[in-house]
Amino acid sequence: MVPLSILDLSPIAEGGTAAQALARSLDLARHAEKWGYRRFWVAEHHNMPGIASAATAVVIGHIAAGTSSIRVGSGGIMLPNHSTLSVAEQFGTLESLFPGRIDLGLGRAPGTDQVAARALRRGHADTSDSFPQDVMELQAFFRPFVQGQALRAVPGAGLSVPIWLLGSSLFSAQLAAALGLPFAFASHFAPDLLGEALDVYRGEFRPSASLKEPYAMAAVAVYAADTDAQASRLFTSLQQSFVNLRRGTPGQLPPPVDSMDGLWTDFEKAGVTQAFREAIVGSPGAVRRGIGEFVRRTRVDELMVTAAIFDHAARLRSFEIVAQAMDGA
């Protein structure tokens, strides 16, 4: 089977704090390292009461400092929110502190609402259209310093920080192929173009100095428990969160419920079902079969799993079952 990694948003459980969420993320990363996961990525989101990973580079440092071998990175840094120089310096610093363990995944979306996006950019125009140029500029900051060069990232210049492009559409797939970079698809919440994006990436890939052959990863939500019923109950926390987000009332991660009946409309249920149709929810056997089918169908080189689970012990158990399922497969 393919390598297994984790995407974590440091979810803040209802009634909890960001400090608790970050401590739990570190605890999960330590267990993931022991269970054989390859990477532990955190994602940049802003103005979200239930997500504690807004200062993504800081959280990466927190996770990397508390682990010893697992790769730690961003899934991703939303590049339109930042200057390329500051990102190069931050990840150059992380690579200097934790050599050979840092990944830099880049996204084109703001990762927030328009109010927060304007606050982050302090009145600057939307820079998503300059994303290709920004990615290449960021790559240049990591190249060895050339005498006479006016601007350099310190730390950063000459360091090997793998850059990944993330996306849920064809745009980043095409750009990753053109630049010869690894590509990660966000099928855990936007699965519509999964197959087409992977085909485009593989079909248009051009070898580069950093990557000779295409390398594709996909993220998928996996909720595992000892029984199918227990797993389905854990999954209701994410379903409730998504409904609240769509209603414009995002909040902390709610506790699971026995049934979603009465908590969503038929229209909202259809939207949740569509967004999470690639989710794998069930007992160890169901998870093993689901992951195997997903990998065979997509032919991904690596699988990144994610799960926002209210109870920390149940969350650890879910990721442990996934690791054991992969070993069994």
mmCIF file of N, CA and C in Angstrom, residues 44 77 97 112 126 150 157 162 195 197 217 257 299:
data_model
loop_
_atom_site.group_PDB
_atom_site.id
_atom_site.type_symbol
_atom_site.label_atom_id
_atom_site.label_comp_id
_atom_site.label_asym_id
_atom_site.label_seq_id
_atom_site.Cartn_x
_atom_site.Cartn_y
_atom_site.Cartn_z
ATOM 1 N N GLU A 44 -3.762 26.367 7.024
ATOM 2 C CA GLU A 44 -4.005 27.772 7.354
ATOM 3 C C GLU A 44 -5.468 28.126 7.124
ATOM 4 N N ILE A 77 -0.031 26.563 3.232
ATOM 5 C CA ILE A 77 0.108 28.013 3.361
ATOM 6 C C ILE A 77 -0.668 28.653 2.205
ATOM 7 N N LEU A 97 15.996 24.627 11.666
ATOM 8 C CA LEU A 97 15.783 24.053 12.994
ATOM 9 C C LEU A 97 15.536 22.551 12.941
ATOM 10 N N THR A 112 -10.208 31.677 4.040
ATOM 11 C CA THR A 112 -11.003 32.454 4.987
ATOM 12 C C THR A 112 -12.110 33.181 4.238
ATOM 13 N N ASP A 126 -6.606 41.314 -4.462
ATOM 14 C CA ASP A 126 -6.494 39.857 -4.482
ATOM 15 C C ASP A 126 -5.319 39.457 -5.368
ATOM 16 N N ALA A 150 20.294 40.967 -5.294
ATOM 17 C CA ALA A 150 19.883 42.083 -4.431
ATOM 18 C C ALA A 150 19.083 41.639 -3.220
ATOM 19 N N ALA A 157 17.894 30.679 1.528
ATOM 20 C CA ALA A 157 18.692 30.476 0.328
ATOM 21 C C ALA A 157 19.562 29.232 0.460
ATOM 22 N N PRO A 162 10.982 21.033 0.189
ATOM 23 C CA PRO A 162 10.082 20.579 -0.875
ATOM 24 C C PRO A 162 8.820 21.426 -0.943
ATOM 25 N N GLY A 195 -10.636 12.916 -10.188
ATOM 26 C CA GLY A 195 -10.091 12.088 -11.263
ATOM 27 C C GLY A 195 -9.531 12.900 -12.408
ATOM 28 N N ALA A 197 -8.420 16.036 -12.341
ATOM 29 C CA ALA A 197 -7.209 16.758 -11.931
ATOM 30 C C ALA A 197 -5.985 15.833 -11.915
ATOM 31 N N MET A 217 -0.747 13.075 -4.397
ATOM 32 C CA MET A 217 -1.334 12.697 -3.120
ATOM 33 C C MET A 217 -2.774 13.211 -3.088
ATOM 34 N N VAL A 257 -23.631 13.277 17.707
ATOM 35 C CA VAL A 257 -25.025 12.998 18.053
ATOM 36 C C VAL A 257 -25.404 11.629 17.499
ATOM 37 N N ARG A 299 -5.071 5.715 -8.010
ATOM 38 C CA ARG A 299 -3.637 5.420 -8.241
ATOM 39 C C ARG A 299 -2.732 6.495 -7.623
#
